[in-house]
Amino acid sequence: MAARGGGAGTTAGTAAAGGPATSFQRKAAGGSRLSALPGTRPSARHGQLLLSSGLPSLDAVLGGGLAVGTLLLIEEDKYGVYSNLLFKYFLAEGVVCGHDLFVASAMEPPDNILKKLPAPLLDDTHRNELREEATPAKSEDFQDSMKIAWRYENLPKMEASPTTSTKFGHYYDISKTMSPELLQSVKWHSFYLPEELSLEPKLKTWNMNCGYASLLHSIQRVICQEGFDGSHPQKKQKNILRIGIQSMGSLLWGDDICSSDTPEDIHSLTKFLYVLRGLLRKSLSACIITVPSHLIQNKAIMERVTNLSDMVVGLESFIGSERETNPLYKDYHGLLHVHQIPRLNSLICDVSDTKDLAFRLKRKQFTIERLHLPPDLSDTVSRSSKQDLAESAKLLSSGCGAMAIGKKHLDF
């Protein structure tokens, strides 16, 4: 009753002051308390609570960040160089934001992974260093702005260099490692498959690979005991659990989907993802998984894995391929393919800014940018090089299909 009286007095005071007399008041719902969680913000599009992947340019591709309770699947590049970088970015962002971490791997001990996390740039001095590194590329783009293909001229540019006004997500220097003092400030849980299998008997549960079953039990135990599912309210302030699983589906996990077209445990990985998504949906957690999709011979399995994930991003590296020496891609190190975007509180997904994406690895940072083709209308380009570029353009994905292909070119 006291609260109602206060509301009526406020309305009367507003009317007396000449303002609009209305009894409508916005409720402070539970979402406002969730938005106060460290390192999170509500989405302006669908109202879902978001957290950063650790790479602002990837957050822009995913519609603002990773939604709490969702799963991001990263298809590894052939040598696992760039997928491991995204994996470390995700964990490093959790350390800076004070989130709890759960790191699982069958290849490398989790404590070694955490020791190699990139160092955060928390002050303006280091941010300016990265900005100076990106300045030469910007000046070259400005000088060649009249030569850029017309279809790219008015497209918005993705965020690649740090800005001091950014409050969501952080930037990291991959040439340095995170300080041990910062790592000790957060709580983290580890799962190293060789050690876990030596402690527990190798028994199949839920008709699933024993490694996957043991991992699910560990994740479920952490979620329940630490109160991330809400069943046991946390005595301390609510927090987010970041789950990182490395090279899922590889032989190191005891799965044979990468070595056989007709694997023995054909449904182990899909069952694991199905149960994992159920755990994520009812808890304050988010998960990132890397999968060596190029080694999975049965494509039907990869389709099921994609359908059981909320977001799927593929990395195609130029290392060891013809594109490494192709003049079309001289400024990039690989392509980024967005295979799936989640449908959150809507019937359709946001597919903006998900085509023609490439990535490059600089001295201190990893960035995702729009793929800009080199100018092909200049008089200085020889006829033979034009033919080479035209033939190379056939390798582009459908998103870049607007470029002229063949021997005929536009002349202005």
mmCIF file of C-alpha atoms in Angstrom:
data_model
loop_
_atom_site.group_PDB
_atom_site.id
_atom_site.type_symbol
_atom_site.label_atom_id
_atom_site.label_comp_id
_atom_site.label_asym_id
_atom_site.label_seq_id
_atom_site.Cartn_x
_atom_site.Cartn_y
_atom_site.Cartn_z
ATOM 1 C CA MET A 1 0.000 0.000 0.000
ATOM 2 C CA ALA A 2 2.849 2.403 0.773
ATOM 3 C CA ALA A 3 4.349 1.817 -2.640
ATOM 4 C CA ARG A 4 1.026 2.522 -4.339
ATOM 5 C CA GLY A 5 0.571 5.734 -2.370
ATOM 6 C CA GLY A 6 4.034 6.917 -3.390
ATOM 7 C CA GLY A 7 3.229 6.204 -7.028
ATOM 8 C CA ALA A 8 -0.016 8.170 -6.877
ATOM 9 C CA GLY A 9 1.750 11.101 -5.244
ATOM 10 C CA THR A 10 4.341 11.079 -8.009
ATOM 11 C CA THR A 11 1.646 11.083 -10.665
ATOM 12 C CA ALA A 12 -0.200 13.941 -9.002
ATOM 13 C CA GLY A 13 2.991 15.919 -8.684
ATOM 14 C CA THR A 14 3.734 15.378 -12.371
ATOM 15 C CA ALA A 15 0.260 16.575 -13.344
ATOM 16 C CA ALA A 16 0.586 19.634 -11.136
ATOM 17 C CA ALA A 17 3.889 20.464 -12.786
ATOM 18 C CA GLY A 18 2.220 20.507 -16.169
ATOM 19 C CA GLY A 19 3.499 17.104 -17.305
ATOM 20 C CA PRO A 20 1.377 14.324 -18.788
ATOM 21 C CA ALA A 21 -0.896 12.781 -16.165
ATOM 22 C CA THR A 22 -0.546 9.017 -16.464
ATOM 23 C CA SER A 23 -0.513 6.102 -14.074
ATOM 24 C CA PHE A 24 1.758 3.999 -16.273
ATOM 25 C CA GLN A 25 5.084 3.136 -14.708
ATOM 26 C CA ARG A 26 7.790 0.915 -16.137
ATOM 27 C CA LYS A 27 8.366 -2.090 -13.917
ATOM 28 C CA ALA A 28 11.861 -2.901 -12.748
ATOM 29 C CA ALA A 29 11.756 -6.520 -13.859
ATOM 30 C CA GLY A 30 14.213 -9.254 -13.011
ATOM 31 C CA GLY A 31 16.018 -8.512 -16.260
ATOM 32 C CA SER A 32 17.327 -5.277 -14.774
ATOM 33 C CA ARG A 33 19.046 -7.272 -12.054
ATOM 34 C CA LEU A 34 20.529 -9.627 -14.626
ATOM 35 C CA SER A 35 21.799 -6.725 -16.704
ATOM 36 C CA ALA A 36 23.854 -5.653 -13.684
ATOM 37 C CA LEU A 37 25.975 -8.789 -13.986
ATOM 38 C CA PRO A 38 29.612 -7.950 -14.728
ATOM 39 C CA GLY A 39 30.622 -8.120 -18.372
ATOM 40 C CA THR A 40 27.062 -8.357 -19.725
ATOM 41 C CA ARG A 41 24.485 -6.107 -21.339
ATOM 42 C CA PRO A 42 20.928 -6.623 -22.641
ATOM 43 C CA SER A 43 20.495 -6.771 -26.392
ATOM 44 C CA ALA A 44 18.654 -3.856 -27.975
ATOM 45 C CA ARG A 45 17.195 -6.182 -30.626
ATOM 46 C CA HIS A 46 15.733 -9.107 -28.710
ATOM 47 C CA GLY A 47 16.247 -8.262 -25.030
ATOM 48 C CA GLN A 48 18.492 -11.260 -24.395
ATOM 49 C CA LEU A 49 21.419 -10.868 -21.999
ATOM 50 C CA LEU A 50 24.676 -10.764 -23.976
ATOM 51 C CA LEU A 51 28.321 -11.262 -23.132
ATOM 52 C CA SER A 52 31.341 -10.514 -25.272
ATOM 53 C CA SER A 53 33.323 -13.156 -27.133
ATOM 54 C CA GLY A 54 36.518 -11.205 -26.416
ATOM 55 C CA LEU A 55 36.727 -9.958 -30.007
ATOM 56 C CA PRO A 56 34.550 -6.877 -30.720
ATOM 57 C CA SER A 57 34.526 -7.525 -34.471
ATOM 58 C CA LEU A 58 33.186 -11.044 -33.858
ATOM 59 C CA ASP A 59 30.555 -9.634 -31.494
ATOM 60 C CA ALA A 60 29.341 -7.403 -34.326
ATOM 61 C CA VAL A 61 29.016 -10.425 -36.619
ATOM 62 C CA LEU A 62 27.028 -12.362 -34.010
ATOM 63 C CA GLY A 63 24.540 -9.538 -33.480
ATOM 64 C CA GLY A 64 26.157 -7.871 -30.481
ATOM 65 C CA GLY A 65 27.715 -10.814 -28.654
ATOM 66 C CA LEU A 66 26.948 -14.266 -27.275
ATOM 67 C CA ALA A 67 23.577 -14.649 -25.609
ATOM 68 C CA VAL A 68 23.655 -16.187 -22.148
ATOM 69 C CA GLY A 69 22.545 -19.805 -22.354
ATOM 70 C CA THR A 70 23.723 -20.358 -25.928
ATOM 71 C CA LEU A 71 26.438 -22.384 -27.630
ATOM 72 C CA LEU A 72 28.968 -21.065 -30.144
ATOM 73 C CA LEU A 73 30.566 -23.687 -32.388
ATOM 74 C CA ILE A 74 33.794 -22.790 -34.181
ATOM 75 C CA GLU A 75 34.881 -24.936 -37.108
ATOM 76 C CA GLU A 76 38.660 -25.099 -36.792
ATOM 77 C CA ASP A 77 41.048 -24.162 -39.542
ATOM 78 C CA LYS A 78 43.274 -26.964 -40.810
ATOM 79 C CA TYR A 79 46.194 -26.158 -38.522
ATOM 80 C CA GLY A 80 44.156 -24.891 -35.563
ATOM 81 C CA VAL A 81 46.067 -21.612 -35.396
ATOM 82 C CA TYR A 82 43.233 -19.100 -35.601
ATOM 83 C CA SER A 83 40.523 -21.160 -33.883
ATOM 84 C CA ASN A 84 42.755 -21.402 -30.808
ATOM 85 C CA LEU A 85 43.055 -17.610 -30.839
ATOM 86 C CA LEU A 86 39.262 -17.185 -30.699
ATOM 87 C CA PHE A 87 39.146 -19.802 -27.952
ATOM 88 C CA LYS A 88 41.686 -17.849 -25.887
ATOM 89 C CA TYR A 89 39.921 -14.535 -26.555
ATOM 90 C CA PHE A 90 36.730 -15.972 -25.063
ATOM 91 C CA LEU A 91 38.497 -17.165 -21.925
ATOM 92 C CA ALA A 92 40.553 -13.972 -21.557
ATOM 93 C CA GLU A 93 37.393 -11.874 -21.668
ATOM 94 C CA GLY A 94 35.991 -13.985 -18.842
ATOM 95 C CA VAL A 95 39.075 -13.331 -16.725
ATOM 96 C CA VAL A 96 38.877 -9.570 -17.242
ATOM 97 C CA CYS A 97 35.133 -9.493 -16.474
ATOM 98 C CA GLY A 98 35.511 -11.651 -13.376
ATOM 99 C CA HIS A 99 33.486 -14.572 -14.735
ATOM 100 C CA ASP A 100 33.988 -18.155 -13.598
ATOM 101 C CA LEU A 101 35.715 -20.372 -16.165
ATOM 102 C CA PHE A 102 35.377 -24.036 -17.069
ATOM 103 C CA VAL A 103 38.132 -25.181 -19.443
ATOM 104 C CA ALA A 104 38.031 -28.664 -20.966
ATOM 105 C CA SER A 105 40.617 -30.209 -23.251
ATOM 106 C CA ALA A 106 41.957 -33.587 -24.282
ATOM 107 C CA MET A 107 45.097 -32.218 -25.924
ATOM 108 C CA GLU A 108 46.621 -29.745 -23.471
ATOM 109 C CA PRO A 109 46.233 -29.272 -19.704
ATOM 110 C CA PRO A 110 43.800 -26.397 -19.004
ATOM 111 C CA ASP A 111 46.277 -24.622 -16.721
ATOM 112 C CA ASN A 112 48.724 -24.395 -19.637
ATOM 113 C CA ILE A 113 45.963 -22.899 -21.804
ATOM 114 C CA LEU A 114 45.222 -20.238 -19.204
ATOM 115 C CA LYS A 115 48.892 -19.332 -18.920
ATOM 116 C CA LYS A 116 48.919 -18.492 -22.644
ATOM 117 C CA LEU A 117 45.925 -16.142 -22.617
ATOM 118 C CA PRO A 118 46.590 -12.765 -24.293
ATOM 119 C CA ALA A 119 47.207 -9.732 -22.125
ATOM 120 C CA PRO A 120 44.301 -7.260 -21.861
ATOM 121 C CA LEU A 121 44.657 -3.599 -22.831
ATOM 122 C CA LEU A 122 43.027 -1.841 -19.929
ATOM 123 C CA ASP A 123 44.512 1.662 -20.259
ATOM 124 C CA ASP A 124 44.514 4.262 -23.017
ATOM 125 C CA THR A 125 48.286 4.074 -23.491
ATOM 126 C CA HIS A 126 48.199 0.530 -24.809
ATOM 127 C CA ARG A 127 45.027 1.224 -26.769
ATOM 128 C CA ASN A 128 46.843 4.011 -28.600
ATOM 129 C CA GLU A 129 49.590 1.550 -29.563
ATOM 130 C CA LEU A 130 47.078 -0.640 -31.338
ATOM 131 C CA ARG A 131 45.465 2.386 -32.945
ATOM 132 C CA GLU A 132 48.846 3.493 -34.319
ATOM 133 C CA GLU A 133 49.356 -0.002 -35.688
ATOM 134 C CA ALA A 134 46.056 0.232 -37.563
ATOM 135 C CA THR A 135 46.718 3.790 -38.816
ATOM 136 C CA PRO A 136 48.917 2.870 -41.835
ATOM 137 C CA ALA A 137 46.252 0.537 -43.152
ATOM 138 C CA LYS A 138 43.621 3.252 -42.815
ATOM 139 C CA SER A 139 45.774 5.813 -44.659
ATOM 140 C CA GLU A 140 46.318 3.382 -47.524
ATOM 141 C CA ASP A 141 42.588 2.779 -47.728
ATOM 142 C CA PHE A 142 42.011 6.537 -47.869
ATOM 143 C CA GLN A 143 44.494 6.979 -50.729
ATOM 144 C CA ASP A 144 42.925 4.146 -52.698
ATOM 145 C CA SER A 145 39.316 5.085 -51.886
ATOM 146 C CA MET A 146 38.683 6.120 -55.498
ATOM 147 C CA LYS A 147 39.869 2.720 -56.736
ATOM 148 C CA ILE A 148 37.663 0.565 -54.499
ATOM 149 C CA ALA A 149 34.971 -1.368 -56.331
ATOM 150 C CA TRP A 150 31.675 0.504 -56.362
ATOM 151 C CA ARG A 151 29.793 -2.232 -54.490
ATOM 152 C CA TYR A 152 32.000 -1.714 -51.417
ATOM 153 C CA GLU A 153 32.151 2.090 -51.424
ATOM 154 C CA ASN A 154 29.116 2.771 -49.219
ATOM 155 C CA LEU A 155 29.169 -0.368 -47.066
ATOM 156 C CA PRO A 156 29.654 0.199 -43.327
ATOM 157 C CA LYS A 157 33.057 -0.802 -41.995
ATOM 158 C CA MET A 158 33.367 -3.298 -39.184
ATOM 159 C CA GLU A 159 35.056 -2.248 -35.978
ATOM 160 C CA ALA A 160 38.683 -3.280 -36.131
ATOM 161 C CA SER A 161 40.640 -0.758 -34.068
ATOM 162 C CA PRO A 162 40.049 0.002 -30.391
ATOM 163 C CA THR A 163 38.076 3.021 -29.261
ATOM 164 C CA THR A 164 38.091 4.410 -25.739
ATOM 165 C CA SER A 165 34.307 4.807 -25.750
ATOM 166 C CA THR A 166 33.721 1.052 -25.933
ATOM 167 C CA LYS A 167 32.258 -0.238 -22.663
ATOM 168 C CA PHE A 168 31.365 -3.766 -23.790
ATOM 169 C CA GLY A 169 34.217 -6.114 -24.556
ATOM 170 C CA HIS A 170 37.938 -5.527 -24.316
ATOM 171 C CA TYR A 171 40.978 -5.591 -26.549
ATOM 172 C CA TYR A 172 43.997 -7.832 -26.125
ATOM 173 C CA ASP A 173 47.636 -7.885 -27.136
ATOM 174 C CA ILE A 174 48.434 -11.349 -28.489
ATOM 175 C CA SER A 175 52.166 -10.610 -28.357
ATOM 176 C CA LYS A 176 52.008 -10.686 -24.541
ATOM 177 C CA THR A 177 50.535 -13.117 -22.028
ATOM 178 C CA MET A 178 48.194 -12.340 -19.165
ATOM 179 C CA SER A 179 49.736 -11.684 -15.774
ATOM 180 C CA PRO A 180 49.466 -14.476 -13.154
ATOM 181 C CA GLU A 181 47.992 -12.004 -10.652
ATOM 182 C CA LEU A 182 45.024 -11.383 -12.937
ATOM 183 C CA LEU A 183 44.452 -15.115 -13.422
ATOM 184 C CA GLN A 184 44.428 -15.689 -9.675
ATOM 185 C CA SER A 185 41.614 -13.173 -9.250
ATOM 186 C CA VAL A 186 39.029 -15.459 -10.906
ATOM 187 C CA LYS A 187 37.711 -18.908 -10.103
ATOM 188 C CA TRP A 188 38.235 -21.551 -12.749
ATOM 189 C CA HIS A 189 37.512 -25.251 -13.136
ATOM 190 C CA SER A 190 39.482 -27.630 -15.318
ATOM 191 C CA PHE A 191 38.777 -30.881 -17.134
ATOM 192 C CA TYR A 192 41.745 -32.694 -18.635
ATOM 193 C CA LEU A 193 40.525 -35.926 -20.226
ATOM 194 C CA PRO A 194 43.630 -38.140 -19.616
ATOM 195 C CA GLU A 195 43.542 -37.317 -15.893
ATOM 196 C CA GLU A 196 39.770 -37.747 -15.586
ATOM 197 C CA LEU A 197 39.773 -41.157 -17.255
ATOM 198 C CA SER A 198 42.540 -42.345 -14.951
ATOM 199 C CA LEU A 199 40.443 -41.449 -11.904
ATOM 200 C CA GLU A 200 37.080 -42.793 -13.092
ATOM 201 C CA PRO A 201 36.185 -46.135 -14.691
ATOM 202 C CA LYS A 202 35.576 -46.088 -18.427
ATOM 203 C CA LEU A 203 31.844 -46.721 -18.415
ATOM 204 C CA LYS A 204 29.431 -45.565 -21.086
ATOM 205 C CA THR A 205 26.523 -43.469 -19.859
ATOM 206 C CA TRP A 206 23.436 -42.576 -21.867
ATOM 207 C CA ASN A 207 24.905 -44.675 -24.734
ATOM 208 C CA MET A 208 27.585 -42.023 -25.053
ATOM 209 C CA ASN A 209 31.353 -41.889 -25.312
ATOM 210 C CA CYS A 210 32.865 -42.206 -21.832
ATOM 211 C CA GLY A 211 34.863 -39.003 -22.292
ATOM 212 C CA TYR A 212 31.765 -37.024 -23.238
ATOM 213 C CA ALA A 213 29.748 -38.515 -20.376
ATOM 214 C CA SER A 214 32.451 -37.653 -17.846
ATOM 215 C CA LEU A 215 32.630 -34.099 -19.185
ATOM 216 C CA LEU A 216 28.851 -33.673 -18.904
ATOM 217 C CA HIS A 217 28.918 -34.855 -15.290
ATOM 218 C CA SER A 218 31.659 -32.331 -14.494
ATOM 219 C CA ILE A 219 29.795 -29.430 -16.145
ATOM 220 C CA GLN A 220 26.545 -30.368 -14.432
ATOM 221 C CA ARG A 221 28.271 -30.620 -11.063
ATOM 222 C CA VAL A 222 29.836 -27.158 -11.406
ATOM 223 C CA ILE A 223 26.567 -25.568 -12.550
ATOM 224 C CA CYS A 224 24.607 -27.058 -9.653
ATOM 225 C CA GLN A 225 27.152 -26.669 -6.864
ATOM 226 C CA GLU A 226 28.081 -23.091 -7.766
ATOM 227 C CA GLY A 227 24.435 -22.061 -8.155
ATOM 228 C CA PHE A 228 24.531 -21.045 -11.825
ATOM 229 C CA ASP A 229 21.215 -22.828 -12.451
ATOM 230 C CA GLY A 230 19.368 -20.881 -9.751
ATOM 231 C CA SER A 231 18.319 -24.010 -7.846
ATOM 232 C CA HIS A 232 20.675 -23.138 -4.994
ATOM 233 C CA PRO A 233 20.894 -19.333 -4.741
ATOM 234 C CA GLN A 234 24.450 -18.131 -4.622
ATOM 235 C CA LYS A 235 25.502 -16.551 -1.361
ATOM 236 C CA LYS A 236 27.669 -14.149 -3.286
ATOM 237 C CA GLN A 237 26.668 -11.926 -6.207
ATOM 238 C CA LYS A 238 25.391 -13.754 -9.283
ATOM 239 C CA ASN A 239 27.996 -14.420 -11.906
ATOM 240 C CA ILE A 240 28.438 -15.949 -15.356
ATOM 241 C CA LEU A 241 30.077 -19.295 -16.124
ATOM 242 C CA ARG A 242 32.108 -19.403 -19.349
ATOM 243 C CA ILE A 243 32.624 -22.929 -20.685
ATOM 244 C CA GLY A 244 35.371 -23.598 -23.234
ATOM 245 C CA ILE A 245 35.832 -27.033 -24.841
ATOM 246 C CA GLN A 246 38.737 -27.567 -27.213
ATOM 247 C CA SER A 247 38.810 -29.823 -30.326
ATOM 248 C CA MET A 248 35.597 -31.690 -29.626
ATOM 249 C CA GLY A 249 35.111 -34.746 -31.828
ATOM 250 C CA SER A 250 38.802 -35.415 -32.371
ATOM 251 C CA LEU A 251 40.497 -38.769 -31.773
ATOM 252 C CA LEU A 252 41.904 -37.457 -28.499
ATOM 253 C CA TRP A 253 38.364 -37.503 -27.080
ATOM 254 C CA GLY A 254 38.009 -41.164 -28.040
ATOM 255 C CA ASP A 255 35.650 -40.336 -30.891
ATOM 256 C CA ASP A 256 36.130 -41.940 -34.289
ATOM 257 C CA ILE A 257 34.020 -39.580 -36.410
ATOM 258 C CA CYS A 258 37.229 -38.013 -37.741
ATOM 259 C CA SER A 259 38.806 -41.308 -38.757
ATOM 260 C CA SER A 260 35.947 -43.271 -40.296
ATOM 261 C CA ASP A 261 33.053 -42.659 -42.639
ATOM 262 C CA THR A 262 30.949 -45.086 -40.595
ATOM 263 C CA PRO A 263 32.038 -44.451 -36.983
ATOM 264 C CA GLU A 264 31.115 -46.786 -34.152
ATOM 265 C CA ASP A 265 29.773 -43.991 -31.926
ATOM 266 C CA ILE A 266 28.003 -42.030 -34.618
ATOM 267 C CA HIS A 267 25.601 -40.322 -32.199
ATOM 268 C CA SER A 268 27.909 -39.641 -29.235
ATOM 269 C CA LEU A 269 28.757 -36.063 -30.182
ATOM 270 C CA THR A 270 25.188 -35.131 -31.091
ATOM 271 C CA LYS A 271 23.866 -36.582 -27.825
ATOM 272 C CA PHE A 272 26.490 -34.620 -25.916
ATOM 273 C CA LEU A 273 25.468 -31.363 -27.586
ATOM 274 C CA TYR A 274 21.784 -32.067 -26.965
ATOM 275 C CA VAL A 275 22.309 -32.551 -23.223
ATOM 276 C CA LEU A 276 24.762 -29.638 -23.025
ATOM 277 C CA ARG A 277 22.272 -27.229 -24.570
ATOM 278 C CA GLY A 278 19.737 -28.247 -21.938
ATOM 279 C CA LEU A 279 22.236 -27.407 -19.194
ATOM 280 C CA LEU A 280 23.062 -24.057 -20.804
ATOM 281 C CA ARG A 281 19.417 -23.041 -21.237
ATOM 282 C CA LYS A 282 18.645 -23.264 -17.536
ATOM 283 C CA SER A 283 21.815 -21.618 -16.238
ATOM 284 C CA LEU A 284 23.752 -18.367 -16.369
ATOM 285 C CA SER A 285 26.403 -19.757 -18.662
ATOM 286 C CA ALA A 286 27.683 -19.664 -22.234
ATOM 287 C CA CYS A 287 29.829 -22.145 -24.090
ATOM 288 C CA ILE A 288 32.306 -22.106 -26.958
ATOM 289 C CA ILE A 289 33.395 -25.338 -28.660
ATOM 290 C CA THR A 290 35.976 -25.848 -31.385
ATOM 291 C CA VAL A 291 35.467 -28.790 -33.758
ATOM 292 C CA PRO A 292 37.859 -30.047 -36.478
ATOM 293 C CA SER A 293 35.093 -30.135 -39.081
ATOM 294 C CA HIS A 294 37.554 -30.600 -41.962
ATOM 295 C CA LEU A 295 38.428 -34.036 -40.542
ATOM 296 C CA ILE A 296 34.836 -35.261 -40.146
ATOM 297 C CA GLN A 297 34.283 -37.490 -43.152
ATOM 298 C CA ASN A 298 30.557 -38.084 -42.705
ATOM 299 C CA LYS A 299 28.948 -34.763 -43.608
ATOM 300 C CA ALA A 300 25.595 -35.856 -42.198
ATOM 301 C CA ILE A 301 27.172 -35.835 -38.732
ATOM 302 C CA MET A 302 28.397 -32.282 -39.236
ATOM 303 C CA GLU A 303 24.919 -31.199 -40.316
ATOM 304 C CA ARG A 304 23.444 -32.601 -37.101
ATOM 305 C CA VAL A 305 26.152 -30.887 -35.062
ATOM 306 C CA THR A 306 25.331 -27.599 -36.783
ATOM 307 C CA ASN A 307 21.624 -27.967 -36.081
ATOM 308 C CA LEU A 308 22.305 -28.639 -32.399
ATOM 309 C CA SER A 309 24.403 -25.471 -32.048
ATOM 310 C CA ASP A 310 23.082 -21.942 -31.663
ATOM 311 C CA MET A 311 25.860 -20.184 -33.585
ATOM 312 C CA VAL A 312 28.273 -21.747 -36.049
ATOM 313 C CA VAL A 313 31.316 -19.916 -37.407
ATOM 314 C CA GLY A 314 33.896 -21.485 -39.718
ATOM 315 C CA LEU A 315 37.497 -20.412 -40.212
ATOM 316 C CA GLU A 316 39.159 -21.065 -43.566
ATOM 317 C CA SER A 317 42.891 -20.453 -43.406
ATOM 318 C CA PHE A 318 44.983 -19.657 -46.476
ATOM 319 C CA ILE A 319 48.002 -21.526 -45.078
ATOM 320 C CA GLY A 320 49.129 -24.166 -47.551
ATOM 321 C CA SER A 321 46.454 -23.316 -50.141
ATOM 322 C CA GLU A 322 46.493 -21.558 -53.503
ATOM 323 C CA ARG A 323 44.897 -18.488 -51.966
ATOM 324 C CA GLU A 324 48.010 -17.845 -49.873
ATOM 325 C CA THR A 325 49.813 -16.537 -52.981
ATOM 326 C CA ASN A 326 46.691 -15.275 -54.749
ATOM 327 C CA PRO A 327 46.772 -11.468 -55.278
ATOM 328 C CA LEU A 328 43.079 -11.287 -54.404
ATOM 329 C CA TYR A 329 43.817 -12.193 -50.784
ATOM 330 C CA LYS A 330 47.220 -10.595 -50.235
ATOM 331 C CA ASP A 331 45.926 -8.499 -47.301
ATOM 332 C CA TYR A 332 44.198 -11.351 -45.467
ATOM 333 C CA HIS A 333 45.056 -14.642 -43.781
ATOM 334 C CA GLY A 334 41.735 -16.423 -44.206
ATOM 335 C CA LEU A 335 37.975 -16.242 -44.662
ATOM 336 C CA LEU A 336 35.278 -16.263 -41.988
ATOM 337 C CA HIS A 337 32.085 -18.169 -42.802
ATOM 338 C CA VAL A 338 28.986 -17.575 -40.672
ATOM 339 C CA HIS A 339 26.911 -20.736 -41.071
ATOM 340 C CA GLN A 340 24.284 -20.150 -38.398
ATOM 341 C CA ILE A 341 22.952 -17.279 -36.292
ATOM 342 C CA PRO A 342 20.513 -17.926 -33.403
ATOM 343 C CA ARG A 343 16.834 -17.031 -33.565
ATOM 344 C CA LEU A 344 16.325 -15.360 -30.208
ATOM 345 C CA ASN A 345 12.778 -14.271 -29.333
ATOM 346 C CA SER A 346 11.916 -14.101 -33.040
ATOM 347 C CA LEU A 347 11.049 -16.319 -36.005
ATOM 348 C CA ILE A 348 13.968 -15.134 -38.121
ATOM 349 C CA CYS A 349 17.637 -14.568 -37.401
ATOM 350 C CA ASP A 350 19.695 -11.476 -37.987
ATOM 351 C CA VAL A 351 21.768 -12.091 -41.124
ATOM 352 C CA SER A 352 23.227 -8.614 -41.491
ATOM 353 C CA ASP A 353 26.991 -8.190 -41.847
ATOM 354 C CA THR A 354 27.617 -11.927 -42.212
ATOM 355 C CA LYS A 355 28.841 -12.099 -45.823
ATOM 356 C CA ASP A 356 32.176 -11.336 -47.465
ATOM 357 C CA LEU A 357 34.137 -11.556 -44.211
ATOM 358 C CA ALA A 358 37.858 -12.173 -43.887
ATOM 359 C CA PHE A 359 40.357 -12.089 -41.044
ATOM 360 C CA ARG A 360 43.928 -11.003 -40.661
ATOM 361 C CA LEU A 361 46.488 -11.581 -37.949
ATOM 362 C CA LYS A 362 48.534 -8.513 -37.166
ATOM 363 C CA ARG A 363 51.469 -8.197 -34.829
ATOM 364 C CA LYS A 364 49.351 -7.535 -31.756
ATOM 365 C CA GLN A 365 45.761 -8.248 -32.681
ATOM 366 C CA PHE A 366 43.418 -10.490 -34.624
ATOM 367 C CA THR A 367 40.705 -8.687 -36.593
ATOM 368 C CA ILE A 368 37.679 -9.614 -38.691
ATOM 369 C CA GLU A 369 36.970 -7.288 -41.604
ATOM 370 C CA ARG A 370 34.977 -7.078 -44.791
ATOM 371 C CA LEU A 371 36.637 -8.723 -47.760
ATOM 372 C CA HIS A 372 37.618 -5.979 -50.224
ATOM 373 C CA LEU A 373 38.653 -7.125 -53.669
ATOM 374 C CA PRO A 374 41.580 -5.278 -55.285
ATOM 375 C CA PRO A 375 40.701 -2.745 -58.015
ATOM 376 C CA ASP A 376 40.499 -4.298 -61.480
ATOM 377 C CA LEU A 377 39.706 -1.140 -63.461
ATOM 378 C CA SER A 378 43.080 0.547 -63.258
ATOM 379 C CA ASP A 379 45.006 1.213 -66.491
ATOM 380 C CA THR A 380 48.199 0.061 -64.821
ATOM 381 C CA VAL A 381 46.968 -3.518 -64.563
ATOM 382 C CA SER A 382 48.216 -5.672 -67.401
ATOM 383 C CA ARG A 383 45.912 -7.826 -69.490
ATOM 384 C CA SER A 384 47.469 -11.055 -68.202
ATOM 385 C CA SER A 385 47.063 -10.014 -64.575
ATOM 386 C CA LYS A 386 43.442 -9.086 -65.266
ATOM 387 C CA GLN A 387 42.824 -12.562 -66.617
ATOM 388 C CA ASP A 388 44.492 -14.086 -63.553
ATOM 389 C CA LEU A 389 42.313 -12.012 -61.249
ATOM 390 C CA ALA A 390 39.200 -12.983 -63.172
ATOM 391 C CA GLU A 391 40.054 -16.658 -62.924
ATOM 392 C CA SER A 392 40.860 -16.305 -59.231
ATOM 393 C CA ALA A 393 37.550 -14.589 -58.572
ATOM 394 C CA LYS A 394 35.789 -17.857 -59.319
ATOM 395 C CA LEU A 395 37.142 -19.161 -56.002
ATOM 396 C CA LEU A 396 35.125 -16.612 -54.059
ATOM 397 C CA SER A 397 31.991 -17.587 -52.224
ATOM 398 C CA SER A 398 28.499 -16.671 -53.420
ATOM 399 C CA GLY A 399 28.574 -13.530 -51.314
ATOM 400 C CA CYS A 400 31.295 -12.107 -53.527
ATOM 401 C CA GLY A 401 29.657 -13.212 -56.742
ATOM 402 C CA ALA A 402 28.945 -9.700 -57.905
ATOM 403 C CA MET A 403 32.446 -9.319 -59.300
ATOM 404 C CA ALA A 404 32.823 -9.715 -63.041
ATOM 405 C CA ILE A 405 33.985 -13.200 -63.975
ATOM 406 C CA GLY A 406 35.507 -14.074 -67.319
ATOM 407 C CA LYS A 407 37.376 -12.051 -69.919
ATOM 408 C CA LYS A 408 34.822 -9.267 -70.235
ATOM 409 C CA HIS A 409 35.269 -6.311 -67.916
ATOM 410 C CA LEU A 410 33.372 -3.128 -67.288
ATOM 411 C CA ASP A 411 34.845 -0.001 -68.858
ATOM 412 C CA PHE A 412 33.928 3.483 -67.735
#
